[in-house]
Coordinates of C-alpha atoms in Angstrom, one line a residue:
Chain C
M1 CA 0.1 0.5 0.1
R2 CA 2.8 2.5 0.2
N3 CA 3.4 2.5 -3.4
P4 CA 1.3 5.4 -4.7
A5 CA 1.1 3.8 -7.9
V6 CA -1.5 1.5 -6.1
W7 CA -3.4 3.6 -4.1
L8 CA -3.5 7.0 -5.7
P9 CA -5.4 6.4 -9.1
I10 CA -8.5 5.5 -6.9
A11 CA -7.7 8.6 -4.5
V12 CA -7.8 10.8 -7.0
L13 CA -11.1 9.1 -8.5
L14 CA -12.7 9.4 -5.3
L15 CA -11.7 13.0 -4.8
A16 CA -12.6 14.5 -8.3
F17 CA -15.7 12.8 -8.4
L18 CA -17.1 14.0 -4.8
A19 CA -15.3 17.6 -5.1
F20 CA -17.7 17.1 -8.3
C21 CA -20.4 16.6 -6.6
F22 CA -20.3 19.3 -3.8
V23 CA -19.7 22.2 -6.9
E24 CA -23.3 20.8 -8.4
L25 CA -24.2 20.3 -5.3
V26 CA -23.4 24.1 -4.5
R27 CA -24.8 25.4 -7.7
R28 CA -27.8 24.0 -8.0
P29 CA -30.9 23.7 -6.3
A30 CA -31.5 19.6 -4.5
R31 CA -34.6 18.0 -5.2
Y32 CA -36.4 15.6 -2.9
L33 CA -34.4 16.5 0.1
P34 CA -32.5 19.6 2.0
K35 CA -28.8 20.4 0.8
P36 CA -26.8 18.8 4.3
V37 CA -28.8 15.4 3.3
W38 CA -28.0 15.0 0.3
A39 CA -24.1 16.3 2.0
L40 CA -24.1 13.1 3.7
I41 CA -25.5 10.8 1.8
V42 CA -22.6 11.7 -0.7
L43 CA -20.2 11.6 1.5
A44 CA -21.1 8.4 3.6
Q45 CA -22.0 5.9 0.4
I46 CA -19.0 6.9 -1.7
P47 CA -19.9 6.5 -5.0
L48 CA -23.3 5.3 -4.7
G49 CA -24.3 8.1 -2.8
G50 CA -22.9 10.7 -5.4
I51 CA -24.7 8.5 -8.1
V52 CA -28.1 8.6 -7.0
Y53 CA -27.5 12.4 -5.9
L54 CA -26.9 13.2 -9.5
I55 CA -29.3 10.8 -10.9
I56 CA -32.3 11.9 -8.4
G57 CA -31.4 15.1 -6.3
R58 CA -29.7 17.5 -8.8
G59 CA -31.9 20.3 -9.5
E60 CA -32.0 22.6 -12.7
R61 CA -30.5 26.4 -11.8
P62 CA -33.0 29.1 -11.9
A63 CA -33.4 31.8 -15.0
G64 CA -32.0 34.4 -12.9
D65 CA -33.0 38.1 -13.0
G66 CA -32.3 39.1 -15.9
A67 CA -34.1 36.5 -17.7
A68 CA -37.7 38.5 -18.4
P69 CA -38.4 38.2 -21.9
S70 CA -37.4 40.4 -24.1
P71 CA -39.9 42.9 -25.3
G72 CA -41.2 41.1 -28.6
G73 CA -40.0 42.6 -31.8
L74 CA -43.3 42.7 -33.9
A75 CA -44.2 45.8 -35.7
P76 CA -48.2 46.1 -35.2
A77 CA -49.9 43.5 -37.5
D78 CA -54.0 43.6 -38.7
R79 CA -55.5 40.5 -38.9
P80 CA -54.4 38.5 -42.2
R81 CA -56.2 38.6 -45.0
V82 CA -54.8 36.5 -47.2
A83 CA -55.7 35.0 -50.0
S84 CA -55.8 31.5 -49.5
T85 CA -55.4 29.1 -52.4
G86 CA -56.4 25.6 -50.7
D87 CA -57.0 23.4 -48.2
A88 CA -54.0 22.5 -46.3
V89 CA -55.5 20.0 -44.5
R90 CA -58.4 18.3 -44.3
T91 CA -60.1 15.4 -42.4
R92 CA -63.5 12.7 -43.9
A93 CA -65.2 11.0 -40.7
L94 CA -62.1 11.4 -38.9
T95 CA -63.5 9.4 -35.5
K96 CA -61.4 8.4 -32.5
V97 CA -63.6 7.2 -29.2
F98 CA -62.5 6.3 -26.0
R99 CA -64.3 5.1 -23.3
D100 CA -67.6 6.3 -22.7
N101 CA -67.8 7.5 -25.8
V102 CA -65.8 10.2 -25.4
G103 CA -63.8 11.5 -28.6
L104 CA -64.5 12.3 -31.7
H105 CA -66.8 11.9 -33.9
A106 CA -67.0 11.6 -37.6
V107 CA -64.9 15.0 -37.4
D108 CA -64.5 17.1 -41.6
L109 CA -61.8 19.7 -40.8
A110 CA -60.9 22.4 -43.4
V111 CA -57.5 23.9 -42.4
P112 CA -56.8 26.7 -44.9
D113 CA -53.5 26.5 -46.7
R114 CA -52.9 30.3 -45.1
G115 CA -54.6 32.4 -42.4
V116 CA -55.5 31.6 -38.9
Y117 CA -58.0 28.7 -38.1
G118 CA -59.2 29.1 -34.0
L119 CA -60.7 25.9 -32.2
V120 CA -62.7 26.4 -29.5
G121 CA -64.8 24.0 -27.6
P122 CA -65.8 23.8 -23.9
N123 CA -63.3 20.5 -22.2
G124 CA -63.4 17.6 -23.0
A125 CA -64.7 18.6 -26.4
G126 CA -62.1 16.6 -28.0
K127 CA -59.4 19.7 -28.9
T128 CA -56.3 18.2 -27.9
T129 CA -57.6 15.1 -29.4
L130 CA -57.9 16.5 -33.0
L131 CA -54.6 18.1 -32.4
S132 CA -52.8 15.1 -32.1
L133 CA -54.3 13.0 -34.5
L134 CA -53.7 15.9 -37.3
A135 CA -50.2 15.9 -35.8
G136 CA -49.7 12.1 -36.7
L137 CA -49.4 11.2 -32.7
R138 CA -52.7 9.2 -32.6
R139 CA -54.6 6.9 -34.8
A140 CA -57.4 7.7 -35.7
D141 CA -60.4 4.5 -35.2
S142 CA -61.7 5.6 -38.5
G143 CA -62.4 8.0 -41.8
E144 CA -59.2 9.9 -42.7
I145 CA -56.8 12.5 -42.5
L146 CA -55.8 14.0 -46.5
T147 CA -52.7 16.1 -46.3
S148 CA -48.9 16.6 -48.0
A149 CA -48.2 19.4 -45.9
R150 CA -45.3 19.1 -42.5
V151 CA -47.3 19.5 -39.5
M152 CA -45.8 20.4 -36.1
L153 CA -47.4 20.5 -32.6
C154 CA -46.8 22.7 -30.0
P155 CA -48.5 21.8 -26.8
D156 CA -50.2 24.0 -24.5
T157 CA -47.4 23.7 -21.7
P158 CA -44.2 22.4 -24.2
A159 CA -41.4 21.2 -22.8
F160 CA -37.9 21.1 -23.6
E161 CA -34.0 19.8 -22.4
P162 CA -33.8 21.4 -19.2
W163 CA -29.9 21.3 -19.8
L164 CA -30.1 22.7 -23.5
T165 CA -29.9 26.4 -23.9
A166 CA -32.8 28.4 -25.8
A167 CA -30.6 29.2 -29.2
E168 CA -29.2 25.6 -28.8
T169 CA -32.8 24.5 -28.6
V170 CA -34.1 26.0 -31.3
D171 CA -31.3 25.4 -34.0
L172 CA -31.8 21.1 -32.5
F173 CA -35.7 21.4 -33.6
A174 CA -35.3 23.7 -36.8
G175 CA -32.5 21.4 -38.3
L176 CA -34.6 17.7 -37.3
G177 CA -36.6 18.3 -40.9
P178 CA -34.7 16.7 -43.8
H179 CA -35.2 20.3 -45.0
R180 CA -31.5 22.4 -44.7
P181 CA -28.9 21.6 -47.1
A182 CA -25.6 20.6 -46.0
G183 CA -23.1 23.1 -44.4
D184 CA -26.6 25.7 -44.8
R185 CA -25.5 28.4 -42.4
S186 CA -28.3 30.4 -42.9
G187 CA -29.8 27.9 -39.4
T188 CA -27.7 30.7 -37.1
A189 CA -29.6 33.7 -38.4
D190 CA -32.8 32.1 -38.1
T191 CA -32.3 31.0 -34.8
A192 CA -32.0 33.8 -33.7
K193 CA -34.6 36.0 -35.5
A194 CA -37.7 32.9 -34.0
L195 CA -35.9 34.1 -31.0
A196 CA -36.4 37.7 -30.8
L197 CA -39.5 38.1 -32.7
A198 CA -40.6 35.4 -30.1
G199 CA -39.1 38.1 -27.3
L200 CA -36.5 35.9 -26.1
A201 CA -33.4 37.5 -27.4
G202 CA -32.2 38.3 -24.1
A203 CA -32.3 34.9 -22.6
R204 CA -31.0 33.0 -25.6
D205 CA -28.0 31.5 -24.1
R206 CA -29.6 30.6 -21.0
R207 CA -30.3 27.1 -19.9
V208 CA -34.2 26.0 -20.5
G209 CA -34.9 24.1 -17.4
G210 CA -34.5 27.7 -15.2
F211 CA -37.1 29.6 -17.4
S212 CA -40.6 30.0 -16.6
R213 CA -43.8 28.5 -17.6
G214 CA -44.4 32.0 -20.1
M215 CA -41.1 32.2 -21.6
T216 CA -41.8 28.1 -22.3
Q217 CA -44.3 29.2 -24.1
R218 CA -42.1 31.8 -25.6
L219 CA -39.7 29.3 -26.6
G220 CA -42.4 26.9 -27.9
L221 CA -43.6 29.7 -30.9
A222 CA -39.8 30.3 -31.5
V223 CA -39.3 26.8 -32.5
A224 CA -42.3 27.4 -34.2
L225 CA -41.5 30.4 -35.9
A226 CA -38.2 28.5 -36.8
T227 CA -38.9 24.9 -38.4
D228 CA -40.3 25.5 -41.6
A229 CA -43.6 23.2 -41.1
D230 CA -46.4 23.9 -43.4
V231 CA -49.2 23.7 -40.4
L232 CA -49.0 25.0 -37.0
L233 CA -50.9 23.6 -34.4
L234 CA -50.7 25.2 -31.9
D235 CA -52.7 24.2 -27.7
E236 CA -53.7 26.9 -25.8
P237 CA -50.2 28.8 -27.1
T238 CA -50.8 31.9 -24.4
S239 CA -52.6 30.2 -21.4
A240 CA -49.7 31.0 -19.3
L241 CA -48.3 34.4 -20.5
D242 CA -49.7 38.0 -19.0
P243 CA -52.1 40.7 -20.7
Q244 CA -48.5 41.8 -22.6
G245 CA -47.2 38.6 -23.4
R246 CA -50.3 37.2 -24.5
S247 CA -50.5 40.4 -27.1
D248 CA -47.4 40.2 -28.4
V249 CA -48.1 36.4 -28.8
L250 CA -51.2 37.2 -30.6
E251 CA -50.1 39.1 -33.4
L252 CA -46.7 36.8 -33.7
I253 CA -49.9 34.2 -34.9
T254 CA -51.3 36.9 -36.2
A255 CA -47.6 36.8 -39.0
L256 CA -47.7 33.2 -39.0
G257 CA -50.8 33.2 -40.4
R258 CA -49.8 34.8 -43.7
D259 CA -47.4 31.9 -44.9
H260 CA -48.8 29.5 -42.5
A261 CA -51.6 27.4 -41.3
V262 CA -51.6 28.2 -38.1
V263 CA -54.6 25.7 -36.1
F264 CA -55.0 27.8 -32.7
S265 CA -56.5 26.4 -30.3
S266 CA -57.7 28.3 -27.1
H267 CA -60.3 29.4 -24.0
I268 CA -60.1 32.4 -24.5
L269 CA -62.4 33.0 -26.8
A270 CA -61.6 37.2 -26.9
D271 CA -57.7 36.1 -28.3
V272 CA -59.8 33.6 -31.0
Q273 CA -62.3 36.9 -32.2
R274 CA -58.8 38.7 -32.3
V275 CA -56.8 36.4 -34.8
A276 CA -58.6 33.9 -35.9
D277 CA -59.8 33.9 -39.9
T278 CA -62.0 30.7 -39.9
I279 CA -63.2 29.2 -36.8
G280 CA -64.1 25.5 -35.6
V281 CA -67.0 25.0 -33.1
L282 CA -66.4 21.4 -31.1
R283 CA -68.8 20.5 -28.6
E284 CA -68.5 16.7 -27.7
G285 CA -66.3 15.7 -30.3
R286 CA -68.6 16.5 -33.2
L287 CA -67.7 20.0 -35.5
I288 CA -70.6 21.8 -35.1
Y289 CA -69.8 24.9 -36.6
Q290 CA -66.8 25.7 -39.2
G291 CA -66.2 28.9 -41.4
S292 CA -65.2 32.9 -40.7
V293 CA -65.5 34.4 -37.8
E294 CA -68.3 37.6 -39.6
E295 CA -70.6 34.1 -41.3
L296 CA -70.8 32.7 -36.9
L297 CA -71.7 36.1 -35.9
D298 CA -74.1 37.3 -37.9
R299 CA -75.6 33.9 -38.2
Y300 CA -75.8 33.6 -34.6
T301 CA -76.1 36.8 -32.9
R302 CA -79.3 38.8 -32.2
P303 CA -79.2 42.3 -31.4
S304 CA -78.7 43.0 -27.5
W305 CA -79.3 46.2 -25.7
H306 CA -78.1 46.5 -21.8
L307 CA -79.9 49.0 -19.8
Q308 CA -79.4 50.5 -16.6
L309 CA -82.0 51.6 -14.6
R310 CA -82.7 53.3 -11.4
S311 CA -86.0 52.3 -10.3
G312 CA -89.0 50.2 -11.7
V313 CA -87.3 47.0 -13.0
D314 CA -89.2 44.4 -12.4
A315 CA -91.9 45.6 -13.7
L316 CA -90.2 46.6 -17.5
A317 CA -88.9 43.2 -17.4
E318 CA -92.9 42.1 -17.0
R319 CA -94.2 44.2 -19.8
L320 CA -91.0 43.3 -21.9
G321 CA -91.4 39.6 -21.6
E322 CA -95.0 39.7 -22.9
R323 CA -93.6 41.3 -26.2
E324 CA -93.2 39.7 -29.3
W325 CA -90.5 41.2 -30.9
V326 CA -88.8 40.6 -27.3
A327 CA -86.8 37.3 -27.4
A328 CA -85.3 37.4 -24.2
V329 CA -84.8 39.9 -21.0
R330 CA -82.3 39.0 -18.3
P331 CA -81.2 41.0 -15.3
Y332 CA -78.2 42.2 -16.2
G333 CA -74.9 43.6 -13.2
Q334 CA -76.2 43.8 -9.6
G335 CA -80.2 44.9 -9.4
Q336 CA -80.7 48.6 -11.7
G337 CA -79.6 46.5 -14.9
L338 CA -81.1 44.5 -17.9
R339 CA -79.8 42.8 -20.8
V340 CA -82.5 42.8 -23.6
D341 CA -81.9 40.6 -26.8
T342 CA -84.7 41.9 -29.6
T343 CA -85.7 39.9 -33.1
S344 CA -84.4 42.7 -35.3
V345 CA -81.7 45.8 -34.7
R346 CA -85.1 48.4 -35.7
A347 CA -87.5 46.7 -33.0
G348 CA -84.8 47.5 -30.1
E349 CA -83.9 50.5 -31.6
T350 CA -87.7 52.1 -32.3
L351 CA -90.1 49.8 -29.5
L352 CA -87.6 49.4 -26.9
P353 CA -87.2 53.1 -26.2
A354 CA -91.3 53.2 -26.6
E355 CA -91.6 50.2 -23.8
I356 CA -89.0 52.0 -20.6
T357 CA -91.4 55.6 -21.6
A358 CA -94.9 53.6 -21.0
S359 CA -93.5 51.2 -17.9
G360 CA -92.7 54.4 -15.7
A361 CA -89.0 53.4 -15.7
E362 CA -85.9 55.9 -14.8
L363 CA -84.2 55.2 -17.4
V364 CA -79.9 56.1 -16.7
A365 CA -77.9 54.2 -19.3
F366 CA -78.6 52.5 -22.5
N367 CA -76.0 50.9 -24.5
P368 CA -76.7 48.5 -27.6
I369 CA -74.1 45.0 -27.3
G370 CA -71.6 44.0 -29.4
A371 CA -71.6 40.7 -31.6
D372 CA -69.1 38.7 -29.2
L373 CA -67.9 35.5 -30.1
E374 CA -68.2 34.5 -26.4
S375 CA -72.3 34.2 -26.0
V376 CA -72.4 32.8 -29.6
F377 CA -70.4 30.1 -28.3
L378 CA -71.9 30.2 -25.1
E379 CA -75.5 29.4 -26.8
M380 CA -74.5 26.5 -29.4
V381 CA -71.9 24.2 -27.2
E382 CA -75.3 24.6 -24.4
V383 CA -75.9 20.7 -23.9
P384 CA -80.1 20.5 -24.3
A385 CA -81.0 19.2 -21.2
Chain G
M1 CA -27.5 20.4 -33.8
S2 CA -28.1 17.3 -35.0
L3 CA -29.5 14.2 -32.7
W4 CA -26.3 12.3 -32.5
R5 CA -24.4 15.5 -31.2
L6 CA -27.4 16.3 -28.8
E7 CA -27.0 12.4 -27.5
R8 CA -23.3 13.3 -26.4
V9 CA -24.3 16.8 -25.3
R10 CA -26.8 15.1 -23.3
L11 CA -24.2 12.7 -22.3
F12 CA -22.1 15.8 -20.1
R13 CA -24.7 17.8 -19.2
T14 CA -26.0 16.0 -17.4
G15 CA -22.3 14.1 -15.4
R16 CA -24.2 11.2 -16.9
W17 CA -21.2 10.1 -17.6
I18 CA -19.3 10.7 -14.4
M19 CA -21.5 8.4 -12.9
L20 CA -21.1 5.7 -15.6
A21 CA -16.7 6.0 -15.6
A22 CA -17.7 6.6 -11.3
V23 CA -18.8 3.2 -11.0
F24 CA -16.8 1.1 -13.5
L25 CA -13.5 3.3 -12.1
V26 CA -14.1 2.5 -8.5
L27 CA -15.0 -1.0 -9.1
G28 CA -12.1 -1.3 -11.3
F29 CA -9.4 0.5 -8.9
A30 CA -10.9 -1.2 -5.7
E31 CA -12.0 -4.5 -6.4
P32 CA -7.6 -6.1 -6.4
L33 CA -7.0 -3.9 -3.8
L34 CA -10.1 -5.1 -1.7
T35 CA -8.7 -8.8 -2.8
K36 CA -5.8 -8.6 -1.9
Y37 CA -6.4 -7.2 1.7
L38 CA -9.7 -9.3 2.3
G39 CA -7.5 -11.3 4.6
Q40 CA -6.4 -8.8 6.7
L41 CA -9.8 -7.3 6.3
L42 CA -11.3 -10.1 7.7
S43 CA -8.5 -10.5 11.0
G44 CA -9.2 -7.3 11.9
A45 CA -13.4 -8.0 11.4
T46 CA -12.9 -10.7 13.6
G47 CA -10.8 -8.6 16.7
D48 CA -9.2 -10.8 19.2
G49 CA -11.9 -13.1 19.4
Y50 CA -11.9 -17.0 18.8
I51 CA -12.6 -16.9 15.1
H52 CA -9.7 -17.9 12.4
I53 CA -10.3 -17.3 9.2
T54 CA -7.7 -18.9 7.1
V55 CA -8.0 -16.6 3.5
S56 CA -5.2 -17.7 0.8
A57 CA -2.5 -15.9 -0.6
P58 CA -4.7 -14.3 -3.6
K59 CA -3.7 -15.2 -7.3
P60 CA -4.3 -12.6 -10.6
S61 CA -7.6 -14.0 -11.6
D62 CA -8.8 -13.6 -8.1
G63 CA -8.3 -9.6 -8.3
M64 CA -9.3 -9.8 -11.9
S65 CA -12.7 -12.1 -11.2
A66 CA -14.0 -9.9 -8.5
Y67 CA -13.9 -6.8 -10.7
F68 CA -15.8 -8.9 -13.2
G69 CA -18.4 -10.4 -10.3
N70 CA -19.1 -6.7 -9.5
I71 CA -19.5 -5.3 -13.1
T72 CA -22.4 -7.6 -13.9
T73 CA -24.5 -6.2 -10.5
L74 CA -23.4 -2.5 -9.5
G75 CA -22.3 -1.5 -13.3
T76 CA -25.1 -2.8 -14.7
L77 CA -27.5 -1.6 -12.5
V78 CA -25.8 2.0 -12.9
T79 CA -26.1 1.6 -17.2
V80 CA -29.4 0.3 -16.7
V81 CA -30.9 3.2 -14.8
I82 CA -29.1 6.0 -17.3
A83 CA -30.0 3.8 -20.5
G84 CA -33.6 4.3 -19.1
L85 CA -33.4 7.7 -18.2
A86 CA -32.3 8.3 -21.8
F87 CA -34.6 6.0 -23.9
S88 CA -38.3 7.1 -21.6
V89 CA -39.3 9.4 -24.5
R90 CA -42.8 9.2 -23.8
S91 CA -42.5 9.8 -20.3
N92 CA -42.5 13.6 -20.7
P93 CA -45.3 13.5 -23.5
P94 CA -45.0 17.4 -24.2
L95 CA -41.1 17.6 -25.4
A96 CA -42.3 13.4 -27.1
A97 CA -45.1 15.4 -28.9
L98 CA -42.2 18.4 -30.7
Y99 CA -39.5 15.2 -31.3
L100 CA -41.8 13.5 -32.9
T101 CA -43.9 15.7 -34.7
H102 CA -40.2 17.1 -36.1
V103 CA -38.6 14.3 -37.2
P104 CA -38.8 11.7 -39.8
Q105 CA -39.0 9.0 -38.4
R106 CA -39.3 7.7 -34.9
A107 CA -36.1 5.2 -35.4
A108 CA -34.0 8.8 -36.9
L109 CA -35.3 10.2 -32.6
L110 CA -34.1 6.4 -30.9
L111 CA -31.3 5.2 -33.0
P112 CA -28.9 8.1 -31.3
R113 CA -30.0 8.1 -27.8
L114 CA -29.3 3.9 -28.7
V115 CA -26.0 4.0 -29.7
T116 CA -24.5 6.6 -27.4
T117 CA -25.7 5.0 -24.5
A118 CA -24.6 2.3 -25.7
V119 CA -21.2 3.0 -26.6
A120 CA -20.2 5.2 -23.7
A121 CA -21.6 2.3 -21.4
A122 CA -19.0 0.2 -23.5
I123 CA -16.2 3.0 -23.1
A124 CA -16.9 3.2 -19.6
S125 CA -17.2 -0.9 -19.2
A126 CA -13.1 -1.0 -21.1
L127 CA -11.8 1.5 -19.4
G128 CA -13.2 -0.3 -15.6
G129 CA -11.5 -3.4 -17.0
A130 CA -8.1 -1.6 -18.0
A131 CA -8.1 -0.3 -14.4
A132 CA -8.6 -3.4 -13.1
A133 CA -6.0 -5.1 -14.8
Y134 CA -3.3 -2.2 -13.7
E135 CA -4.4 -2.2 -10.3
T136 CA -3.9 -6.2 -10.3
A137 CA -0.4 -5.8 -12.1
L138 CA 0.5 -3.9 -9.3
L139 CA -0.5 -5.4 -7.0
L140 CA -0.9 -9.5 -7.0
G141 CA 0.8 -9.6 -10.4
A142 CA 0.3 -9.7 -14.0
P143 CA -3.1 -11.2 -15.4
R144 CA -3.5 -13.2 -18.5
T145 CA -3.7 -11.2 -20.9
G146 CA -6.2 -12.5 -23.9
A147 CA -8.2 -13.7 -21.0
T148 CA -8.3 -10.4 -19.4
A149 CA -8.4 -8.8 -22.8
T150 CA -11.2 -11.2 -24.1
G151 CA -13.6 -10.4 -20.1
I152 CA -12.4 -7.4 -20.9
L153 CA -14.6 -7.1 -24.6
V154 CA -17.8 -9.4 -23.5
S155 CA -18.3 -7.4 -20.2
S156 CA -18.3 -4.1 -22.6
L157 CA -20.9 -6.3 -25.0
G158 CA -22.8 -7.4 -21.3
A159 CA -23.3 -3.2 -20.8
V160 CA -24.7 -3.2 -24.7
F161 CA -27.0 -6.2 -23.7
A162 CA -28.2 -4.5 -20.9
V163 CA -29.2 -1.4 -22.6
A164 CA -30.6 -3.1 -25.4
V165 CA -33.0 -4.8 -22.9
T166 CA -33.2 -1.2 -21.4
F167 CA -34.3 -0.2 -24.9
L168 CA -36.9 -2.2 -25.2
A169 CA -38.6 -1.8 -21.7
A170 CA -39.0 1.6 -22.4
S171 CA -40.2 1.4 -25.7
V172 CA -42.9 -1.1 -24.6
L173 CA -43.7 1.1 -21.0
R174 CA -44.3 4.5 -20.7
G175 CA -42.5 6.0 -17.3
Q176 CA -39.2 5.9 -16.7
V177 CA -39.4 4.2 -13.0
A178 CA -41.5 0.8 -14.6
A179 CA -38.9 0.9 -17.6
I180 CA -35.9 1.1 -15.6
G181 CA -38.0 -1.5 -13.1
V182 CA -38.7 -3.9 -15.9
A183 CA -35.5 -4.0 -16.8
L184 CA -33.4 -4.7 -14.2
A185 CA -35.9 -7.5 -13.1
T186 CA -35.4 -9.1 -16.4
V187 CA -31.5 -8.6 -16.1
F188 CA -31.1 -9.7 -12.7
V189 CA -34.0 -11.9 -12.4
A190 CA -35.5 -13.1 -15.8
V191 CA -32.5 -14.0 -17.2
P192 CA -30.7 -15.7 -14.6
F193 CA -34.2 -17.8 -13.8
A194 CA -34.0 -18.9 -17.7
D195 CA -31.2 -21.4 -17.0
L196 CA -33.6 -23.5 -15.1
I197 CA -34.5 -24.4 -18.7
P198 CA -33.2 -27.4 -20.0
G199 CA -30.0 -27.1 -22.7
V200 CA -29.9 -22.8 -22.2
R201 CA -27.8 -22.7 -18.5
H202 CA -24.8 -22.9 -20.8
V203 CA -25.4 -21.3 -23.7
G204 CA -27.8 -17.9 -22.5
P205 CA -27.4 -14.5 -21.7
N206 CA -26.4 -15.1 -17.9
A207 CA -23.3 -17.8 -19.1
F208 CA -22.5 -14.9 -21.3
T209 CA -22.2 -12.0 -18.3
A210 CA -20.8 -15.1 -16.1
L211 CA -18.0 -15.3 -18.9
P212 CA -15.8 -12.5 -18.4
A213 CA -14.8 -14.0 -14.4
R214 CA -14.8 -17.6 -16.0
L215 CA -12.1 -17.0 -18.9
Q216 CA -9.7 -16.4 -15.5
L217 CA -10.0 -19.9 -14.6
V218 CA -10.5 -21.8 -18.0
G219 CA -10.2 -21.0 -21.4
W220 CA -12.8 -20.3 -24.3
S221 CA -15.5 -23.5 -25.3
T222 CA -17.7 -24.2 -27.9
D223 CA -21.1 -23.1 -25.5
D224 CA -18.9 -19.7 -24.9
T225 CA -19.3 -19.4 -28.7
W226 CA -23.1 -20.0 -28.8
A227 CA -23.6 -17.3 -25.5
T228 CA -22.1 -14.8 -27.2
V229 CA -24.0 -15.6 -30.0
V230 CA -27.3 -16.0 -28.3
T231 CA -27.1 -13.1 -25.9
L232 CA -25.9 -11.0 -29.2
G233 CA -29.0 -12.5 -30.8
I234 CA -31.1 -11.3 -28.2
A235 CA -30.1 -7.9 -27.8
A236 CA -30.6 -7.5 -32.1
A237 CA -33.9 -8.5 -31.2
C238 CA -35.3 -6.4 -28.3
V239 CA -33.3 -3.7 -30.7
A240 CA -35.4 -4.2 -33.4
G241 CA -38.5 -5.2 -31.3
G242 CA -38.1 -1.2 -29.4
L243 CA -38.1 0.6 -33.2
W244 CA -41.0 -1.2 -34.2
R245 CA -43.0 -1.0 -30.8
A246 CA -41.6 2.9 -31.0
T247 CA -43.6 3.0 -34.8
R248 CA -47.0 2.2 -32.5
W249 CA -46.2 4.9 -30.0
E250 CA -49.7 7.3 -29.5
I251 CA -48.8 10.2 -27.2

């Protein structure tokens, strides 16, 4: 044992391994157990304690104070009105049924090859299942998907390898398809541009493991920008963003829709109304509407007014309920308000003021309600009792 | 960044190469040392009592056999865990969705993971064997060159076999823990129990994993050739089965 050639290699090896474990323990947060406990485990069971720590106990470093997303470098963009030349994706009687008859039933989807397609529906309507089928991540029970486009799915909470930087992540996914010729150096520029557009230029060299949920969603969009997919399936891409971030991302989706087919699923109907050219409404696995947003609003909205009254609410509501040109009367706000739906705009504009006067109610405000997707949606997806 | 580079980066940035190297090199350096001083360690443990343990003077083959014996358990354990972490693509569905909608074929995603992990495990095993041979030569005398070199090669192939079994388990099971558990059960329970099947005992994977230690005492036989062929054939079948199963994945 006195010969250093015998004990020196193993001593150096163990010391180097211990040093590595302790450096990692100091630099990174620990998972499952406090750091002192991990330190004891590492010391007590050399080298197995260190191996166990490295496999399960080592956390990811947070992004740090400066990791907030930089403002998105987007120019203000109007809604895209790009002439569509055909469909990027069509489905025929697409069906995927899970237990209790839940799933998708005979869905005939037509996604134009340019523009934003908003996919809406209540929880469990089949939106995510439909997106998974379109992306090729699930197999349909019957029906078919007709497309020659390259499809990419960005999940609602995308996940990435935590030990890659943002730039490496975008570069990785941008280079995965069979498209970029060997020696093509444009990838670096594409990556930088995509990160800048997604508002992550300041975080390009930070590891993804420490990103917030909002930053991860932005990174998902940067990946979508850098890839050359023809159809982008974005599942709830704004669900984790603050109002400013949401606005930036909606602008980004609008811009993407100019030269891609973007299918955008969301629960936030105001977002869908803002960016979508075409809309599909799913209810209990069935596509109950597909067409332009304007057509949907025209077809389903009724003229409505909000009345704010100082007194006489009940008498007015009773009186209006007996008129055949009134479609519905509902309380609005807290106590002294009514929402009145009429069968025509003319009836609301001419007959409604006369009824208010005749009832003796004291009117404070009389406002027409703009057509909004949310009220149409609620009416459409209401399941009959 | 290509998927091949991604796997090399994964190995280094996650510190997995350190885990592999630590286990194999520590065992390589430590086992001949323990073999050399086993008698003194046991005498010290019994104290001044009435028990006397006599250990015969260790030979070079004892040092190498001790190393090969231990890496079939500890080395395989760490190899399976690291392989299971790399192969369980579906344990993270959002990441799997991104990968699978970007790669032209699923094999393009899985083969770099498989090859990188198998090569890393084989290199770690070979380095551990070299460390054991070095330490044995210093403490116990030079081991037989042919048997040691063959043993190192066979033990490296044994690591590749464990990687292939884990690959199949991870392609069938979604979770990391389940895949690693089933792979460990296969390697440590099913493979030894397969020896109960008539005719398998001398030509199965269990005989193959015991081969490096046995070669220190006896020469290569026809059964050893069969054990090698059978084990590598099973490993190839595991890889083929895993790749086929991956084409049926749903996320």
